[in-house]
Amino acid sequence: MSGFLSRRLRTVALMATCLAVCLGPAVAREGRPLFELGVMAGGGYIPDYPAADESRFRGLALPYIAYRGEILRSDEKGLLRSRLIHTEDLEFDISLNGSFPVDSDDNDDRNGLPDLDWLGEIGPCVQLTVARAPAGGAKVDLELPVRAVFSTDLSDWNYRGIVVAPEIAYQHENFLGEKIQVKLGLGASFATVQLTEYFYEVAPQFATATRPAFSAESGYLGTKIQLAAFKSFSSRWRGFAGLKVDLHHGAANEDSPLFKDKTTFSAGLGIIWSFYQSEARGVE
């Protein structure tokens, strides 16, 4: 895959992640369309991979699609998911998520190593509301996702283990009375050896004088702190912005030669224009 295309695809991953963070509702919002079509454009500054010491600015425009059915949903929490249980304080769903390829030739530390292919994830997620503000509008959620990970170059599929990523998040629907949705989250990630090998393993045939062979192990990947905001300027125009700090201190594979930076930063912003909205209302 060319470096040009790979960079654009990783930008899609940034925007999808930023949307999932920024658009997550603090409380149910009535009357949103069942189906929306539009365009979203944005950009951000993000590391090439977890604990990488190279980051780049990327920007792109792409289609925006939302479907808010009672069970099947393509919305702010994921590109495609099945919501099986939903009450005021508890939600259980099966979701699909993923990330995009990395061309190793674009990263000095990974140069000469196999590229990182598309990653797909599927598995259950429980979201439990543990506290609510008496006046409404704000809450604290505990999210417990467990997902199987697969990689593909679109011609072959490989199992990449399990990732567990619990997160606790404060969300506010109307921050400072300005109709701004905010989310402040703190979460950690743990993975089985198949995924840590994919990121941090250096097989003997790829070892160099500055990149010794390394055998990865399962365990702690890192902790993230993220702050995101989303504002509707009108029924069709919306803006979003997000900041994230990833802390990899004490990670299971910090001795890998591919593990370069214990603290990485990401930032992104963008805008959404919804040019079609169905008259039918979605299910919150």
Short mmCIF file of C-alpha atoms in Angstrom, two decimals:
data_model
loop_
_atom_site.label_atom_id
_atom_site.label_comp_id
_atom_site.label_asym_id
_atom_site.label_seq_id
_atom_site.Cartn_x
_atom_site.Cartn_y
_atom_site.Cartn_z
CA MET A 1 0.00 0.00 0.00
CA SER A 2 1.36 3.43 -0.90
CA GLY A 3 2.34 5.87 1.82
CA PHE A 4 -0.13 8.41 0.39
CA LEU A 5 -3.09 6.05 0.66
CA SER A 6 -2.03 4.71 4.04
CA ARG A 7 -1.86 8.18 5.54
CA ARG A 8 -5.35 8.98 4.24
CA LEU A 9 -6.76 5.75 5.66
CA ARG A 10 -5.26 6.40 9.08
CA THR A 11 -6.94 9.79 8.99
CA VAL A 12 -10.29 8.03 8.57
CA ALA A 13 -9.47 6.07 11.72
CA LEU A 14 -8.70 9.31 13.57
CA MET A 15 -12.00 10.88 12.52
CA ALA A 16 -14.03 7.78 13.36
CA THR A 17 -12.38 7.66 16.78
CA CYS A 18 -12.89 11.38 17.32
CA LEU A 19 -16.55 11.08 16.37
CA ALA A 20 -17.07 8.13 18.69
CA VAL A 21 -15.59 10.17 21.53
CA CYS A 22 -17.10 13.54 20.73
CA LEU A 23 -20.61 12.51 19.77
CA GLY A 24 -21.32 10.05 22.56
CA PRO A 25 -24.53 11.36 24.17
CA ALA A 26 -24.61 12.20 27.86
CA VAL A 27 -28.37 11.62 28.06
CA ALA A 28 -30.99 10.50 25.58
CA ARG A 29 -31.87 13.16 23.02
CA GLU A 30 -35.38 13.07 21.63
CA GLY A 31 -36.32 13.56 18.05
CA ARG A 32 -33.12 12.85 16.16
CA PRO A 33 -33.63 11.47 12.62
CA LEU A 34 -33.73 7.72 12.10
CA PHE A 35 -31.40 8.08 9.11
CA GLU A 36 -28.92 10.78 8.10
CA LEU A 37 -26.57 11.33 5.18
CA GLY A 38 -23.92 13.99 5.00
CA VAL A 39 -20.26 14.88 4.79
CA MET A 40 -17.71 15.25 7.56
CA ALA A 41 -14.32 16.90 7.22
CA GLY A 42 -11.55 17.29 9.72
CA GLY A 43 -8.00 16.57 10.65
CA GLY A 44 -5.68 15.92 13.52
CA TYR A 45 -2.21 15.28 14.83
CA ILE A 46 -1.74 11.66 15.95
CA PRO A 47 1.07 9.13 16.56
CA ASP A 48 1.73 6.46 13.93
CA TYR A 49 0.99 3.60 16.37
CA PRO A 50 0.81 3.07 20.16
CA ALA A 51 4.02 4.31 21.85
CA ALA A 52 5.46 5.56 18.54
CA ASP A 53 7.72 8.61 18.59
CA GLU A 54 6.56 9.85 15.18
CA SER A 55 3.32 11.81 14.76
CA ARG A 56 1.81 13.55 11.75
CA PHE A 57 -1.01 15.90 10.83
CA ARG A 58 -3.64 14.33 8.58
CA GLY A 59 -6.84 15.72 7.10
CA LEU A 60 -9.66 14.31 4.99
CA ALA A 61 -13.32 14.63 4.01
CA LEU A 62 -15.58 11.57 3.86
CA PRO A 63 -19.26 10.53 3.97
CA TYR A 64 -21.24 10.71 7.22
CA ILE A 65 -23.94 8.08 7.79
CA ALA A 66 -26.13 7.58 10.86
CA TYR A 67 -28.90 5.02 11.48
CA ARG A 68 -30.63 4.95 14.88
CA GLY A 69 -32.75 1.79 14.96
CA GLU A 70 -33.93 0.06 18.12
CA ILE A 71 -31.41 -2.78 17.72
CA LEU A 72 -29.29 -2.25 14.60
CA ARG A 73 -27.40 1.04 14.78
CA SER A 74 -24.72 2.94 12.92
CA ASP A 75 -24.18 5.96 15.09
CA GLU A 76 -21.84 7.94 17.31
CA LYS A 77 -20.71 4.86 19.25
CA GLY A 78 -19.68 2.75 16.29
CA LEU A 79 -19.88 2.23 12.55
CA LEU A 80 -22.11 -0.85 13.03
CA ARG A 81 -23.43 -2.36 16.23
CA SER A 82 -26.32 -4.39 17.60
CA ARG A 83 -27.88 -3.01 20.80
CA LEU A 84 -29.35 -6.01 22.64
CA ILE A 85 -30.25 -4.46 26.03
CA HIS A 86 -30.96 -0.78 26.66
CA THR A 87 -32.35 0.78 29.83
CA GLU A 88 -31.80 4.15 31.47
CA ASP A 89 -28.70 2.94 33.33
CA LEU A 90 -27.59 -0.18 31.45
CA GLU A 91 -26.72 -0.92 27.85
CA PHE A 92 -25.37 -4.15 26.36
CA ASP A 93 -24.46 -4.49 22.72
CA ILE A 94 -22.39 -6.41 20.21
CA SER A 95 -20.26 -4.01 18.24
CA LEU A 96 -17.84 -3.93 15.32
CA ASN A 97 -14.89 -1.55 15.28
CA GLY A 98 -11.54 -1.31 13.59
CA SER A 99 -8.48 0.66 12.63
CA PHE A 100 -6.62 1.27 9.41
CA PRO A 101 -3.27 0.14 7.95
CA VAL A 102 0.19 1.54 8.61
CA ASP A 103 2.86 1.52 5.90
CA SER A 104 6.05 0.61 7.76
CA ASP A 105 8.15 2.48 5.20
CA ASP A 106 6.66 5.73 6.53
CA ASN A 107 7.99 5.12 10.03
CA ASP A 108 11.74 5.02 10.72
CA ASP A 109 11.42 2.58 13.63
CA ARG A 110 9.29 0.11 11.63
CA ASN A 111 11.22 0.47 8.38
CA GLY A 112 11.77 -2.97 6.86
CA LEU A 113 9.14 -4.65 9.04
CA PRO A 114 5.84 -5.98 7.67
CA ASP A 115 3.11 -3.36 7.32
CA LEU A 116 0.33 -3.23 9.89
CA ASP A 117 -2.84 -4.35 8.08
CA TRP A 118 -6.44 -3.38 8.67
CA LEU A 119 -7.57 -4.31 12.19
CA GLY A 120 -11.16 -5.31 12.92
CA GLU A 121 -12.74 -5.88 16.34
CA ILE A 122 -15.95 -7.61 17.41
CA GLY A 123 -17.31 -8.37 20.85
CA PRO A 124 -19.66 -7.46 23.69
CA CYS A 125 -19.67 -4.16 25.56
CA VAL A 126 -21.51 -3.31 28.77
CA GLN A 127 -22.13 0.35 29.66
CA LEU A 128 -23.34 1.04 33.19
CA THR A 129 -24.34 4.48 34.46
CA VAL A 130 -22.94 4.68 37.99
CA ALA A 131 -23.95 8.26 38.88
CA ARG A 132 -26.23 11.04 37.64
CA ALA A 133 -26.49 14.71 38.49
CA PRO A 134 -29.72 15.45 40.43
CA ALA A 135 -30.68 18.16 37.94
CA GLY A 136 -29.95 15.92 34.96
CA GLY A 137 -27.69 16.59 32.00
CA ALA A 138 -24.58 14.97 33.47
CA LYS A 139 -23.63 11.42 34.35
CA VAL A 140 -20.73 9.04 34.93
CA ASP A 141 -20.55 5.83 32.89
CA LEU A 142 -18.46 2.69 33.27
CA GLU A 143 -17.79 0.94 29.95
CA LEU A 144 -16.50 -2.64 29.78
CA PRO A 145 -15.73 -3.78 26.21
CA VAL A 146 -14.13 -7.15 25.39
CA ARG A 147 -13.36 -7.71 21.72
CA ALA A 148 -11.63 -10.21 19.47
CA VAL A 149 -9.18 -8.61 17.04
CA PHE A 150 -8.50 -9.63 13.43
CA SER A 151 -6.12 -8.26 10.81
CA THR A 152 -6.58 -8.40 7.05
CA ASP A 153 -4.94 -7.21 3.86
CA LEU A 154 -8.31 -7.83 2.13
CA SER A 155 -7.07 -11.17 0.77
CA ASP A 156 -6.29 -13.01 4.02
CA TRP A 157 -7.52 -12.89 7.63
CA ASN A 158 -5.52 -13.47 10.82
CA TYR A 159 -6.65 -13.69 14.43
CA ARG A 160 -4.86 -11.13 16.63
CA GLY A 161 -6.12 -11.98 20.08
CA ILE A 162 -8.35 -10.24 22.62
CA VAL A 163 -8.35 -6.65 23.87
CA VAL A 164 -10.07 -5.49 27.07
CA ALA A 165 -10.46 -1.72 27.47
CA PRO A 166 -12.45 -0.61 30.55
CA GLU A 167 -13.17 3.12 30.76
CA ILE A 168 -14.90 5.48 33.17
CA ALA A 169 -16.26 8.68 31.66
CA TYR A 170 -17.95 11.86 32.80
CA GLN A 171 -20.41 13.22 30.22
CA HIS A 172 -22.40 16.44 30.17
CA GLU A 173 -25.17 17.23 27.71
CA ASN A 174 -25.28 21.02 28.13
CA PHE A 175 -21.91 22.20 29.44
CA LEU A 176 -21.94 25.78 30.78
CA GLY A 177 -25.45 26.18 29.39
CA GLU A 178 -24.06 26.49 25.85
CA LYS A 179 -25.54 23.25 24.46
CA ILE A 180 -22.04 21.80 24.24
CA GLN A 181 -21.68 18.07 24.86
CA VAL A 182 -18.45 17.13 26.62
CA LYS A 183 -16.84 13.86 27.59
CA LEU A 184 -13.88 13.35 29.92
CA GLY A 185 -12.71 9.76 29.96
CA LEU A 186 -10.08 7.67 31.71
CA GLY A 187 -9.42 4.16 30.45
CA ALA A 188 -6.87 1.36 30.30
CA SER A 189 -6.18 -1.34 27.70
CA PHE A 190 -4.99 -4.93 28.12
CA ALA A 191 -4.25 -7.39 25.31
CA THR A 192 -3.32 -11.01 24.74
CA VAL A 193 0.03 -11.88 23.22
CA GLN A 194 -1.26 -12.14 19.65
CA LEU A 195 -1.96 -8.40 19.54
CA THR A 196 1.14 -7.28 21.44
CA GLU A 197 3.26 -9.38 19.08
CA TYR A 198 1.63 -7.60 16.15
CA PHE A 199 2.71 -4.18 17.45
CA TYR A 200 5.99 -4.86 19.25
CA GLU A 201 7.53 -8.19 18.15
CA VAL A 202 10.82 -8.07 16.22
CA ALA A 203 11.57 -11.44 14.62
CA PRO A 204 15.27 -12.36 14.26
CA GLN A 205 15.20 -11.88 10.48
CA PHE A 206 14.15 -8.24 10.97
CA ALA A 207 16.70 -7.44 13.68
CA THR A 208 19.34 -4.77 13.00
CA ALA A 209 22.17 -3.16 14.95
CA THR A 210 19.73 -0.58 16.33
CA ARG A 211 16.65 -2.83 16.45
CA PRO A 212 17.40 -6.06 18.32
CA ALA A 213 15.11 -9.07 18.21
CA PHE A 214 12.30 -8.93 20.76
CA SER A 215 9.65 -11.37 21.92
CA ALA A 216 6.45 -9.64 23.02
CA GLU A 217 4.23 -10.71 25.91
CA SER A 218 0.60 -10.21 26.86
CA GLY A 219 -0.55 -7.65 29.39
CA TYR A 220 -1.02 -3.95 29.96
CA LEU A 221 -0.91 -1.70 26.87
CA GLY A 222 -1.48 1.73 28.38
CA THR A 223 -3.86 4.28 29.85
CA LYS A 224 -5.69 7.03 27.99
CA ILE A 225 -7.06 10.35 29.19
CA GLN A 226 -9.37 12.01 26.69
CA LEU A 227 -11.38 15.20 26.54
CA ALA A 228 -13.86 15.82 23.75
CA ALA A 229 -16.51 18.37 22.85
CA PHE A 230 -19.35 18.46 20.33
CA LYS A 231 -21.63 21.36 19.43
CA SER A 232 -24.61 21.65 17.10
CA PHE A 233 -24.65 25.00 15.33
CA SER A 234 -27.95 24.12 13.64
CA SER A 235 -29.94 20.99 12.82
CA ARG A 236 -27.57 20.28 9.92
CA TRP A 237 -24.20 21.73 10.99
CA ARG A 238 -22.13 20.32 13.87
CA GLY A 239 -18.56 20.72 15.05
CA PHE A 240 -16.34 18.48 17.14
CA ALA A 241 -12.90 18.58 18.76
CA GLY A 242 -10.91 16.19 20.90
CA LEU A 243 -7.66 15.85 22.84
CA LYS A 244 -6.12 12.60 24.06
CA VAL A 245 -3.05 11.66 26.09
CA ASP A 246 -1.84 8.05 26.02
CA LEU A 247 0.34 6.97 28.95
CA HIS A 248 2.37 3.81 28.33
CA HIS A 249 4.45 3.83 31.52
CA GLY A 250 4.74 0.31 32.90
CA ALA A 251 3.41 -1.34 29.74
CA ALA A 252 4.20 -5.01 29.35
CA ASN A 253 6.37 -4.42 26.27
CA GLU A 254 8.16 -1.16 27.07
CA ASP A 255 11.51 -2.92 26.44
CA SER A 256 10.65 -3.49 22.77
CA PRO A 257 12.79 -1.50 20.31
CA LEU A 258 9.49 -0.45 18.69
CA PHE A 259 8.26 1.01 21.99
CA LYS A 260 9.63 4.55 21.72
CA ASP A 261 7.55 7.08 23.64
CA LYS A 262 5.84 6.49 26.97
CA THR A 263 3.60 9.54 26.53
CA THR A 264 1.90 10.40 23.25
CA PHE A 265 -0.62 13.08 22.32
CA SER A 266 -3.46 13.28 19.81
CA ALA A 267 -5.64 16.23 18.82
CA GLY A 268 -8.37 16.55 16.21
CA LEU A 269 -11.21 18.78 15.10
CA GLY A 270 -13.75 18.88 12.31
CA ILE A 271 -17.25 19.66 11.11
CA ILE A 272 -20.28 17.68 9.90
CA TRP A 273 -22.87 18.78 7.35
CA SER A 274 -26.01 16.63 7.24
CA PHE A 275 -27.69 17.26 3.88
CA TYR A 276 -30.38 14.55 4.25
CA GLN A 277 -32.42 13.73 7.37
CA SER A 278 -35.34 11.32 7.39
CA GLU A 279 -38.72 12.45 8.65
CA ALA A 280 -38.94 9.29 10.75
CA ARG A 281 -37.41 9.69 14.19
CA GLY A 282 -34.78 7.35 15.56
CA VAL A 283 -34.78 5.39 18.82
CA GLU A 284 -32.53 6.80 21.53
#
